[in-house]
C-alpha atoms as an extended CHARMM CRD file, in Angstrom:
* protein
*
       179  EXT
         1         1  MET       CA             15.0680000000       -6.8200000000       52.4230000000  PROA      1               0.0000000000
         2         2  THR       CA             15.7640000000      -10.3630000000       50.2260000000  PROA      2               0.0000000000
         3         3  GLN       CA             12.7690000000      -11.2840000000       47.5900000000  PROA      3               0.0000000000
         4         4  PHE       CA             12.0440000000      -14.8150000000       47.3910000000  PROA      4               0.0000000000
         5         5  PRO       CA             10.7460000000      -15.7170000000       44.3580000000  PROA      5               0.0000000000
         6         6  GLY       CA              7.1540000000      -15.8830000000       43.7850000000  PROA      6               0.0000000000
         7         7  ALA       CA              6.4930000000      -13.0520000000       46.4670000000  PROA      7               0.0000000000
         8         8  PRO       CA              4.9780000000       -9.6480000000       45.5880000000  PROA      8               0.0000000000
         9         9  LEU       CA              6.9440000000       -6.8680000000       45.0700000000  PROA      9               0.0000000000
        10        10  GLY       CA              4.1510000000       -4.5870000000       46.8960000000  PROA      10              0.0000000000
        11        11  PRO       CA              3.7350000000       -4.4360000000       50.6400000000  PROA      11              0.0000000000
        12        12  SER       CA              6.1680000000       -6.1430000000       53.2780000000  PROA      12              0.0000000000
        13        13  ASP       CA              3.2890000000       -7.6370000000       54.5960000000  PROA      13              0.0000000000
        14        14  PRO       CA              2.2170000000      -10.6380000000       52.1140000000  PROA      14              0.0000000000
        15        15  THR       CA             -1.5360000000      -11.3910000000       53.9660000000  PROA      15              0.0000000000
        16        16  THR       CA             -2.3660000000       -7.3610000000       53.1970000000  PROA      16              0.0000000000
        17        17  PRO       CA             -4.1040000000       -7.5030000000       50.0660000000  PROA      17              0.0000000000
        18        18  LEU       CA             -3.0630000000       -5.2850000000       46.9340000000  PROA      18              0.0000000000
        19        19  PRO       CA             -5.3960000000       -2.3200000000       46.2770000000  PROA      19              0.0000000000
        20        20  THR       CA             -8.2820000000       -2.3040000000       43.4290000000  PROA      20              0.0000000000
        21        21  THR       CA             -9.1960000000       -0.1360000000       40.6350000000  PROA      21              0.0000000000
        22        22  GLY       CA            -13.1330000000       -0.0600000000       39.9720000000  PROA      22              0.0000000000
        23        23  ALA       CA            -12.1120000000       -2.0060000000       36.8140000000  PROA      23              0.0000000000
        24        24  THR       CA            -12.8640000000       -5.7890000000       36.5180000000  PROA      24              0.0000000000
        25        25  ASN       CA             -9.7170000000       -8.0440000000       36.0390000000  PROA      25              0.0000000000
        26        26  PRO       CA             -9.5330000000       -9.4680000000       32.3010000000  PROA      26              0.0000000000
        27        27  TYR       CA             -7.3970000000      -12.4490000000       33.6770000000  PROA      27              0.0000000000
        28        28  GLY       CA             -9.4550000000      -13.8960000000       36.6480000000  PROA      28              0.0000000000
        29        29  THR       CA             -9.8150000000      -12.8230000000       40.5440000000  PROA      29              0.0000000000
        30        30  PRO       CA             -7.0760000000      -13.2750000000       42.7440000000  PROA      30              0.0000000000
        31        31  PRO       CA             -6.7970000000      -15.8700000000       44.7750000000  PROA      31              0.0000000000
        32        32  THR       CA             -7.6010000000      -14.6070000000       48.5970000000  PROA      32              0.0000000000
        33        33  ALA       CA             -5.2260000000      -17.2990000000       50.0940000000  PROA      33              0.0000000000
        34        34  PRO       CA             -1.7580000000      -15.5390000000       51.4030000000  PROA      34              0.0000000000
        35        35  LEU       CA              1.4070000000      -16.2310000000       50.4090000000  PROA      35              0.0000000000
        36        36  PRO       CA              3.9220000000      -18.3600000000       52.5030000000  PROA      36              0.0000000000
        37        37  THR       CA              5.5830000000      -16.6060000000       55.1220000000  PROA      37              0.0000000000
        38        38  SER       CA              8.3130000000      -19.2660000000       55.3360000000  PROA      38              0.0000000000
        39        39  TRP       CA             10.4410000000      -20.5680000000       52.8180000000  PROA      39              0.0000000000
        40        40  PRO       CA             11.1410000000      -24.7320000000       52.8820000000  PROA      40              0.0000000000
        41        41  ALA       CA             14.5350000000      -25.9350000000       53.3250000000  PROA      41              0.0000000000
        42        42  GLY       CA             17.0260000000      -25.1770000000       50.7220000000  PROA      42              0.0000000000
        43        43  SER       CA             14.9140000000      -22.7160000000       48.7480000000  PROA      43              0.0000000000
        44        44  ALA       CA             18.4330000000      -20.7540000000       47.6680000000  PROA      44              0.0000000000
        45        45  GLY       CA             18.5060000000      -22.2940000000       44.2160000000  PROA      45              0.0000000000
        46        46  THR       CA             18.8080000000      -26.1380000000       45.2360000000  PROA      46              0.0000000000
        47        47  ALA       CA             17.2290000000      -28.6250000000       43.0700000000  PROA      47              0.0000000000
        48        48  ASP       CA             15.0250000000      -30.2720000000       45.8860000000  PROA      48              0.0000000000
        49        49  ALA       CA             13.5320000000      -26.6860000000       47.0720000000  PROA      49              0.0000000000
        50        50  ALA       CA             10.4350000000      -26.7430000000       44.0890000000  PROA      50              0.0000000000
        51        51  PRO       CA              9.8170000000      -30.5070000000       43.4750000000  PROA      51              0.0000000000
        52        52  GLY       CA              9.0070000000      -30.9370000000       39.3920000000  PROA      52              0.0000000000
        53        53  THR       CA             11.4180000000      -27.4990000000       38.8410000000  PROA      53              0.0000000000
        54        54  GLY       CA             14.7780000000      -28.1550000000       39.5190000000  PROA      54              0.0000000000
        55        55  TYR       CA             15.8000000000      -24.3460000000       39.9210000000  PROA      55              0.0000000000
        56        56  GLY       CA             14.5910000000      -23.9150000000       43.6950000000  PROA      56              0.0000000000
        57        57  TYR       CA             11.1210000000      -21.9640000000       42.4990000000  PROA      57              0.0000000000
        58        58  ALA       CA              7.9750000000      -23.2290000000       43.6480000000  PROA      58              0.0000000000
        59        59  SER       CA              5.9480000000      -24.9020000000       40.8530000000  PROA      59              0.0000000000
        60        60  ALA       CA              2.9380000000      -22.8320000000       39.9690000000  PROA      60              0.0000000000
        61        61  ALA       CA              0.2350000000      -25.5790000000       41.7630000000  PROA      61              0.0000000000
        62        62  GLU       CA              2.7460000000      -24.7440000000       45.4920000000  PROA      62              0.0000000000
        63        63  THR       CA              2.2500000000      -21.1410000000       44.8370000000  PROA      63              0.0000000000
        64        64  ALA       CA             -1.0390000000      -19.2650000000       46.2020000000  PROA      64              0.0000000000
        65        65  TYR       CA             -1.2360000000      -17.1960000000       43.1510000000  PROA      65              0.0000000000
        66        66  ALA       CA             -1.5120000000      -20.2070000000       40.9830000000  PROA      66              0.0000000000
        67        67  ALA       CA             -4.4950000000      -19.5740000000       39.3270000000  PROA      67              0.0000000000
        68        68  PRO       CA             -6.5190000000      -22.0950000000       37.2590000000  PROA      68              0.0000000000
        69        69  TYR       CA             -6.5410000000      -21.1390000000       33.4550000000  PROA      69              0.0000000000
        70        70  SER       CA            -10.1130000000      -21.7230000000       33.2130000000  PROA      70              0.0000000000
        71        71  SER       CA            -11.0140000000      -18.3340000000       31.2800000000  PROA      71              0.0000000000
        72        72  THR       CA             -9.0830000000      -15.8950000000       29.2080000000  PROA      72              0.0000000000
        73        73  PRO       CA            -10.0430000000      -12.3520000000       28.5670000000  PROA      73              0.0000000000
        74        74  TYR       CA            -10.9460000000      -13.3020000000       24.7440000000  PROA      74              0.0000000000
        75        75  GLY       CA            -12.1520000000      -16.7210000000       25.6620000000  PROA      75              0.0000000000
        76        76  SER       CA            -10.5270000000      -20.1270000000       24.3130000000  PROA      76              0.0000000000
        77        77  PRO       CA            -11.8820000000      -21.8850000000       21.8210000000  PROA      77              0.0000000000
        78        78  THR       CA            -12.7610000000      -25.9340000000       22.1100000000  PROA      78              0.0000000000
        79        79  ALA       CA            -11.5440000000      -27.4280000000       19.1010000000  PROA      79              0.0000000000
        80        80  PRO       CA             -8.9660000000      -26.1980000000       16.5520000000  PROA      80              0.0000000000
        81        81  GLN       CA            -10.7190000000      -23.7520000000       14.2800000000  PROA      81              0.0000000000
        82        82  PRO       CA            -10.1870000000      -24.9750000000       10.4070000000  PROA      82              0.0000000000
        83        83  TYR       CA             -7.6150000000      -22.7180000000        8.1780000000  PROA      83              0.0000000000
        84        84  VAL       CA             -9.5850000000      -20.8430000000        6.3100000000  PROA      84              0.0000000000
        85        85  THR       CA             -8.4250000000      -19.2860000000        2.4650000000  PROA      85              0.0000000000
        86        86  GLN       CA             -8.7010000000      -16.0100000000        1.0320000000  PROA      86              0.0000000000
        87        87  PRO       CA             -9.9880000000      -16.4660000000       -2.2780000000  PROA      87              0.0000000000
        88        88  TYR       CA             -8.0000000000      -16.4630000000       -5.2080000000  PROA      88              0.0000000000
        89        89  VAL       CA             -8.0830000000      -12.8950000000       -6.6640000000  PROA      89              0.0000000000
        90        90  THR       CA             -7.1280000000      -12.8590000000      -10.0960000000  PROA      90              0.0000000000
        91        91  GLN       CA             -5.3340000000       -9.2540000000      -10.8390000000  PROA      91              0.0000000000
        92        92  GLN       CA             -6.3170000000       -7.7020000000      -14.4630000000  PROA      92              0.0000000000
        93        93  ALA       CA             -3.7190000000       -7.5290000000      -16.5570000000  PROA      93              0.0000000000
        94        94  VAL       CA             -2.2550000000       -4.4470000000      -17.5690000000  PROA      94              0.0000000000
        95        95  ARG       CA             -2.8700000000       -3.7540000000      -21.0960000000  PROA      95              0.0000000000
        96        96  PRO       CA              0.2740000000       -2.0720000000      -22.4180000000  PROA      96              0.0000000000
        97        97  THR       CA              0.2260000000        1.6850000000      -24.4100000000  PROA      97              0.0000000000
        98        98  ASN       CA              1.0120000000        2.0830000000      -28.0990000000  PROA      98              0.0000000000
        99        99  GLN       CA              4.8350000000        4.1650000000      -28.1350000000  PROA      99              0.0000000000
       100       100  LEU       CA              3.9850000000        4.9350000000      -31.2500000000  PROA      100             0.0000000000
       101       101  ALA       CA              0.5490000000        6.8750000000      -30.1110000000  PROA      101             0.0000000000
       102       102  ILE       CA              2.5470000000        8.5610000000      -27.3400000000  PROA      102             0.0000000000
       103       103  ILE       CA              5.5040000000        9.6710000000      -29.7180000000  PROA      103             0.0000000000
       104       104  GLY       CA              2.5440000000       11.3220000000      -32.1150000000  PROA      104             0.0000000000
       105       105  PHE       CA              1.6970000000       13.0250000000      -29.4090000000  PROA      105             0.0000000000
       106       106  ILE       CA              4.4910000000       14.7720000000      -28.2210000000  PROA      106             0.0000000000
       107       107  CYS       CA              5.5820000000       14.9230000000      -31.8290000000  PROA      107             0.0000000000
       108       108  SER       CA              2.2710000000       17.0100000000      -32.6510000000  PROA      108             0.0000000000
       109       109  LEU       CA              2.6480000000       18.8850000000      -29.1180000000  PROA      109             0.0000000000
       110       110  ALA       CA              5.8880000000       19.7680000000      -30.4770000000  PROA      110             0.0000000000
       111       111  GLY       CA              4.8970000000       21.0820000000      -33.7400000000  PROA      111             0.0000000000
       112       112  VAL       CA              3.8400000000       24.2250000000      -32.2140000000  PROA      112             0.0000000000
       113       113  ALA       CA              7.4060000000       25.3290000000      -31.5460000000  PROA      113             0.0000000000
       114       114  THR       CA              9.2060000000       23.2710000000      -34.4180000000  PROA      114             0.0000000000
       115       115  GLY       CA              6.4560000000       23.4230000000      -37.0510000000  PROA      115             0.0000000000
       116       116  ILE       CA              8.2840000000       20.2220000000      -38.9750000000  PROA      116             0.0000000000
       117       117  SER       CA              7.4600000000       17.9100000000      -36.2860000000  PROA      117             0.0000000000
       118       118  VAL       CA              3.6550000000       18.4740000000      -37.1660000000  PROA      118             0.0000000000
       119       119  PHE       CA              3.8540000000       16.3230000000      -40.1200000000  PROA      119             0.0000000000
       120       120  VAL       CA              5.9540000000       13.2780000000      -38.3020000000  PROA      120             0.0000000000
       121       121  GLY       CA              3.4900000000       13.3700000000      -35.5220000000  PROA      121             0.0000000000
       122       122  ILE       CA              0.0610000000       12.8220000000      -37.6090000000  PROA      122             0.0000000000
       123       123  VAL       CA              2.2440000000       10.0660000000      -39.6840000000  PROA      123             0.0000000000
       124       124  LEU       CA              3.1160000000        8.2780000000      -36.2820000000  PROA      124             0.0000000000
       125       125  GLY       CA             -0.9010000000        8.9560000000      -35.0020000000  PROA      125             0.0000000000
       126       126  HSD       CA             -2.1890000000        7.0790000000      -38.3520000000  PROA      126             0.0000000000
       127       127  ILE       CA              0.4180000000        4.3830000000      -38.4670000000  PROA      127             0.0000000000
       128       128  ALA       CA             -0.7010000000        3.6900000000      -34.0340000000  PROA      128             0.0000000000
       129       129  LEU       CA             -4.1940000000        4.1920000000      -34.9360000000  PROA      129             0.0000000000
       130       130  SER       CA             -3.9630000000        1.1910000000      -37.4360000000  PROA      130             0.0000000000
       131       131  GLN       CA             -1.4530000000       -1.1150000000      -35.0650000000  PROA      131             0.0000000000
       132       132  ILE       CA             -4.6020000000       -0.3980000000      -31.8310000000  PROA      132             0.0000000000
       133       133  ARG       CA             -7.0750000000       -1.7880000000      -34.3820000000  PROA      133             0.0000000000
       134       134  ARG       CA             -5.5680000000       -4.8410000000      -35.6090000000  PROA      134             0.0000000000
       135       135  ASP       CA             -4.1810000000       -5.7510000000      -31.8060000000  PROA      135             0.0000000000
       136       136  PRO       CA             -7.3930000000       -4.9420000000      -29.1560000000  PROA      136             0.0000000000
       137       137  ASN       CA             -5.1250000000       -5.5570000000      -26.1060000000  PROA      137             0.0000000000
       138       138  GLN       CA             -3.0380000000       -2.3000000000      -26.5180000000  PROA      138             0.0000000000
       139       139  GLU       CA             -3.9770000000        1.1460000000      -25.4150000000  PROA      139             0.0000000000
       140       140  GLY       CA             -2.8530000000        4.3070000000      -26.5900000000  PROA      140             0.0000000000
       141       141  ARG       CA             -6.3060000000        5.2630000000      -29.1130000000  PROA      141             0.0000000000
       142       142  GLY       CA             -6.8470000000        8.2600000000      -27.3440000000  PROA      142             0.0000000000
       143       143  PHE       CA             -3.0230000000        9.7780000000      -27.7200000000  PROA      143             0.0000000000
       144       144  ALA       CA             -3.4940000000        8.3760000000      -31.4090000000  PROA      144             0.0000000000
       145       145  VAL       CA             -6.3920000000       10.5820000000      -31.8410000000  PROA      145             0.0000000000
       146       146  ALA       CA             -5.4100000000       13.4890000000      -29.5540000000  PROA      146             0.0000000000
       147       147  ALA       CA             -2.1680000000       13.4780000000      -31.9670000000  PROA      147             0.0000000000
       148       148  LEU       CA             -3.9220000000       13.1360000000      -35.2410000000  PROA      148             0.0000000000
       149       149  ALA       CA             -6.7360000000       16.6030000000      -33.9890000000  PROA      149             0.0000000000
       150       150  ILE       CA             -3.3830000000       18.2950000000      -32.9960000000  PROA      150             0.0000000000
       151       151  GLY       CA             -1.2500000000       17.6320000000      -36.1740000000  PROA      151             0.0000000000
       152       152  TYR       CA             -4.1980000000       18.3600000000      -38.4500000000  PROA      152             0.0000000000
       153       153  GLY       CA             -5.1340000000       21.5010000000      -36.3260000000  PROA      153             0.0000000000
       154       154  LEU       CA             -1.5480000000       22.8570000000      -36.5700000000  PROA      154             0.0000000000
       155       155  LEU       CA             -1.4880000000       21.9560000000      -40.2090000000  PROA      155             0.0000000000
       156       156  ALA       CA             -4.3290000000       24.1690000000      -40.8330000000  PROA      156             0.0000000000
       157       157  LEU       CA             -3.3340000000       27.1380000000      -38.5890000000  PROA      157             0.0000000000
       158       158  GLY       CA             -0.0910000000       26.9060000000      -40.9850000000  PROA      158             0.0000000000
       159       159  VAL       CA             -1.7400000000       26.8610000000      -44.1650000000  PROA      159             0.0000000000
       160       160  LEU       CA             -4.2620000000       29.7600000000      -43.5130000000  PROA      160             0.0000000000
       161       161  PHE       CA             -0.5070000000       31.4560000000      -41.8540000000  PROA      161             0.0000000000
       162       162  VAL       CA              0.9240000000       31.1580000000      -45.2340000000  PROA      162             0.0000000000
       163       163  LEU       CA             -1.9500000000       31.7150000000      -47.2620000000  PROA      163             0.0000000000
       164       164  PHE       CA             -2.4990000000       35.1010000000      -45.5530000000  PROA      164             0.0000000000
       165       165  TRP       CA              0.5150000000       36.4350000000      -45.9880000000  PROA      165             0.0000000000
       166       166  VAL       CA              0.5720000000       35.0160000000      -49.9900000000  PROA      166             0.0000000000
       167       167  VAL       CA             -2.3270000000       37.1790000000      -49.8810000000  PROA      167             0.0000000000
       168       168  VAL       CA             -0.8880000000       40.3200000000      -48.1500000000  PROA      168             0.0000000000
       169       169  LEU       CA              2.2980000000       40.1790000000      -50.2080000000  PROA      169             0.0000000000
       170       170  ALA       CA              0.3640000000       39.9450000000      -53.3460000000  PROA      170             0.0000000000
       171       171  SER       CA             -1.7760000000       42.9390000000      -52.4700000000  PROA      171             0.0000000000
       172       172  VAL       CA              1.5730000000       45.1060000000      -51.4970000000  PROA      172             0.0000000000
       173       173  ALA       CA              2.9930000000       43.6750000000      -55.0390000000  PROA      173             0.0000000000
       174       174  GLY       CA              0.0700000000       44.7250000000      -57.0450000000  PROA      174             0.0000000000
       175       175  ALA       CA             -0.6940000000       47.8140000000      -55.2570000000  PROA      175             0.0000000000
       176       176  SER       CA              2.6700000000       48.8390000000      -55.4980000000  PROA      176             0.0000000000
       177       177  SER       CA              3.4950000000       52.4780000000      -57.4270000000  PROA      177             0.0000000000
       178       178  TYR       CA              6.9250000000       51.4920000000      -59.3160000000  PROA      178             0.0000000000
       179       179  GLY       CA              5.8970000000       50.4970000000      -62.5910000000  PROA      179             0.0000000000
Protein backbone atom coordinates (compact mmCIF):
# COMPACT_ATOMS: atom_id res chain seq x y z
CA UNK A 1 0.00 0.00 0.00
CA UNK A 2 1.37 3.41 -0.93
CA UNK A 3 1.23 6.12 1.70
CA UNK A 4 0.49 9.59 0.45
CA UNK A 5 1.95 12.61 2.18
CA UNK A 6 -0.41 13.76 4.88
CA UNK A 7 -2.30 10.44 4.97
CA UNK A 8 -2.89 8.97 8.42
CA UNK A 9 -0.82 6.04 9.56
CA UNK A 10 -3.75 4.45 11.41
CA UNK A 11 -6.75 2.64 9.85
CA UNK A 12 -6.94 2.11 6.12
CA UNK A 13 -10.25 3.98 5.88
CA UNK A 14 -9.46 7.69 6.27
CA UNK A 15 -12.98 8.50 7.41
CA UNK A 16 -12.68 6.25 10.48
CA UNK A 17 -11.96 8.39 13.53
CA UNK A 18 -8.95 7.49 15.61
CA UNK A 19 -9.65 5.97 19.04
CA UNK A 20 -9.55 8.46 21.87
CA UNK A 21 -8.71 8.03 25.50
CA UNK A 22 -10.29 9.87 28.39
CA UNK A 23 -7.48 12.43 28.48
CA UNK A 24 -7.87 15.81 26.85
CA UNK A 25 -5.68 16.70 23.93
CA UNK A 26 -3.35 19.59 24.85
CA UNK A 27 -3.06 20.60 21.19
CA UNK A 28 -6.74 21.28 20.64
CA UNK A 29 -9.47 19.16 19.18
CA UNK A 30 -8.78 17.46 15.83
CA UNK A 31 -10.94 18.51 12.93
CA UNK A 32 -13.88 16.27 12.08
CA UNK A 33 -13.55 16.55 8.30
CA UNK A 34 -12.20 13.39 6.63
CA UNK A 35 -9.00 13.32 4.62
CA UNK A 36 -9.36 13.51 0.87
CA UNK A 37 -9.63 10.08 -0.74
CA UNK A 38 -8.08 11.14 -4.03
CA UNK A 39 -5.11 13.34 -4.70
CA UNK A 40 -4.80 15.92 -7.44
CA UNK A 41 -3.18 14.92 -10.68
CA UNK A 42 0.59 15.15 -10.59
CA UNK A 43 0.83 14.67 -6.80
CA UNK A 44 3.66 12.15 -7.02
CA UNK A 45 6.28 14.74 -6.19
CA UNK A 46 5.77 17.37 -8.85
CA UNK A 47 5.97 21.00 -8.00
CA UNK A 48 2.47 21.78 -9.26
CA UNK A 49 0.71 19.34 -6.88
CA UNK A 50 0.45 21.71 -3.96
CA UNK A 51 0.52 25.38 -4.77
CA UNK A 52 3.01 27.30 -2.69
CA UNK A 53 5.06 24.35 -1.47
CA UNK A 54 7.03 23.28 -4.52
CA UNK A 55 7.51 19.78 -3.16
CA UNK A 56 4.34 18.02 -4.23
CA UNK A 57 2.88 18.01 -0.70
CA UNK A 58 -0.36 19.60 0.29
CA UNK A 59 0.05 22.83 2.18
CA UNK A 60 -1.28 23.23 5.71
CA UNK A 61 -4.32 25.14 4.43
CA UNK A 62 -5.25 22.33 2.04
CA UNK A 63 -5.16 19.43 4.49
CA UNK A 64 -8.10 18.56 6.68
CA UNK A 65 -5.92 18.24 9.79
CA UNK A 66 -4.48 21.71 9.57
CA UNK A 67 -5.74 23.02 12.87
CA UNK A 68 -5.46 26.73 13.52
CA UNK A 69 -2.87 27.63 16.11
CA UNK A 70 -5.32 29.49 18.30
CA UNK A 71 -4.46 27.75 21.54
CA UNK A 72 -1.29 26.16 22.79
CA UNK A 73 -1.00 23.97 25.88
CA UNK A 74 0.95 26.62 27.74
CA UNK A 75 -0.64 29.72 26.30
CA UNK A 76 1.08 32.22 24.09
CA UNK A 77 2.01 35.70 25.22
CA UNK A 78 0.40 38.54 23.36
CA UNK A 79 3.45 40.75 23.59
CA UNK A 80 7.12 39.93 23.98
CA UNK A 81 8.15 39.70 27.60
CA UNK A 82 10.71 42.21 28.83
CA UNK A 83 14.26 40.99 29.31
CA UNK A 84 14.80 40.38 33.01
CA UNK A 85 18.30 40.15 34.41
CA UNK A 86 19.31 38.54 37.63
CA UNK A 87 20.72 40.91 40.22
CA UNK A 88 24.48 41.02 40.31
CA UNK A 89 25.67 39.09 43.33
CA UNK A 90 29.12 39.86 44.57
CA UNK A 91 31.04 36.98 46.02
CA UNK A 92 32.84 37.73 49.20
CA UNK A 93 36.57 37.57 48.73
CA UNK A 94 38.29 34.64 50.34
CA UNK A 95 40.70 35.80 52.95
CA UNK A 96 44.07 34.03 52.80
CA UNK A 97 45.24 32.00 55.76
CA UNK A 98 48.58 32.94 57.22
CA UNK A 99 51.04 30.25 56.19
CA UNK A 100 53.27 30.71 59.22
CA UNK A 101 50.31 29.94 61.48
CA UNK A 102 49.73 26.64 59.68
CA UNK A 103 53.41 25.71 59.71
CA UNK A 104 53.69 26.65 63.40
CA UNK A 105 50.68 24.45 64.21
CA UNK A 106 52.20 21.51 62.35
CA UNK A 107 55.58 21.99 64.04
CA UNK A 108 53.94 22.13 67.47
CA UNK A 109 52.05 18.92 66.78
CA UNK A 110 55.21 17.28 65.49
CA UNK A 111 56.87 18.26 68.77
CA UNK A 112 55.11 15.33 70.39
CA UNK A 113 57.35 13.00 68.40
CA UNK A 114 60.48 15.09 67.91
CA UNK A 115 60.56 17.38 70.93
CA UNK A 116 62.76 19.95 69.17
CA UNK A 117 60.16 21.26 66.73
CA UNK A 118 58.13 22.62 69.65
CA UNK A 119 60.44 25.63 69.75
CA UNK A 120 59.94 26.26 66.04
CA UNK A 121 56.14 26.02 66.50
CA UNK A 122 56.20 28.54 69.34
CA UNK A 123 58.33 31.04 67.39
CA UNK A 124 56.23 30.71 64.24
CA UNK A 125 53.01 31.03 66.28
CA UNK A 126 54.18 34.37 67.73
CA UNK A 127 55.27 35.67 64.31
CA UNK A 128 51.95 34.61 62.76
CA UNK A 129 49.92 36.33 65.48
CA UNK A 130 51.81 39.58 64.99
CA UNK A 131 51.30 39.42 61.21
CA UNK A 132 47.59 38.72 61.64
CA UNK A 133 47.24 41.70 64.01
CA UNK A 134 48.90 43.99 61.45
CA UNK A 135 46.89 42.68 58.47
CA UNK A 136 43.22 42.07 59.35
CA UNK A 137 42.59 40.52 55.89
CA UNK A 138 44.48 37.39 56.92
CA UNK A 139 42.95 34.42 58.65
CA UNK A 140 44.66 31.79 60.75
CA UNK A 141 44.50 33.27 64.22
CA UNK A 142 43.12 29.95 65.50
CA UNK A 143 46.05 28.05 64.02
CA UNK A 144 48.53 30.47 65.59
CA UNK A 145 46.88 30.30 69.03
CA UNK A 146 46.72 26.49 68.79
CA UNK A 147 50.41 26.38 67.83
CA UNK A 148 51.26 28.46 70.90
CA UNK A 149 49.02 26.45 73.23
CA UNK A 150 50.34 23.09 72.05
CA UNK A 151 53.90 24.35 71.95
CA UNK A 152 53.86 25.84 75.46
CA UNK A 153 51.95 22.82 76.77
CA UNK A 154 54.51 20.38 75.37
CA UNK A 155 57.34 22.61 76.57
CA UNK A 156 55.87 22.59 80.07
CA UNK A 157 55.49 18.79 79.94
CA UNK A 158 59.08 18.49 78.76
CA UNK A 159 60.33 20.70 81.60
CA UNK A 160 58.34 18.66 84.13
CA UNK A 161 59.71 15.44 82.63
CA UNK A 162 63.29 16.67 82.94
CA UNK A 163 62.72 17.93 86.52
CA UNK A 164 61.22 14.57 87.45
CA UNK A 165 64.30 12.72 86.24
CA UNK A 166 66.64 15.18 87.91
CA UNK A 167 64.86 14.64 91.21
CA UNK A 168 64.84 10.88 90.74
CA UNK A 169 68.53 10.76 89.86
CA UNK A 170 69.47 13.11 92.71
CA UNK A 171 67.59 10.99 95.20
CA UNK A 172 69.21 7.84 93.90
CA UNK A 173 72.66 9.44 93.97
CA UNK A 174 72.17 10.83 97.51
CA UNK A 175 70.92 7.56 98.85
CA UNK A 176 73.68 5.44 97.45
CA UNK A 177 75.60 3.24 99.82
CA UNK A 178 78.97 3.81 98.17
CA UNK A 179 80.43 6.02 100.59
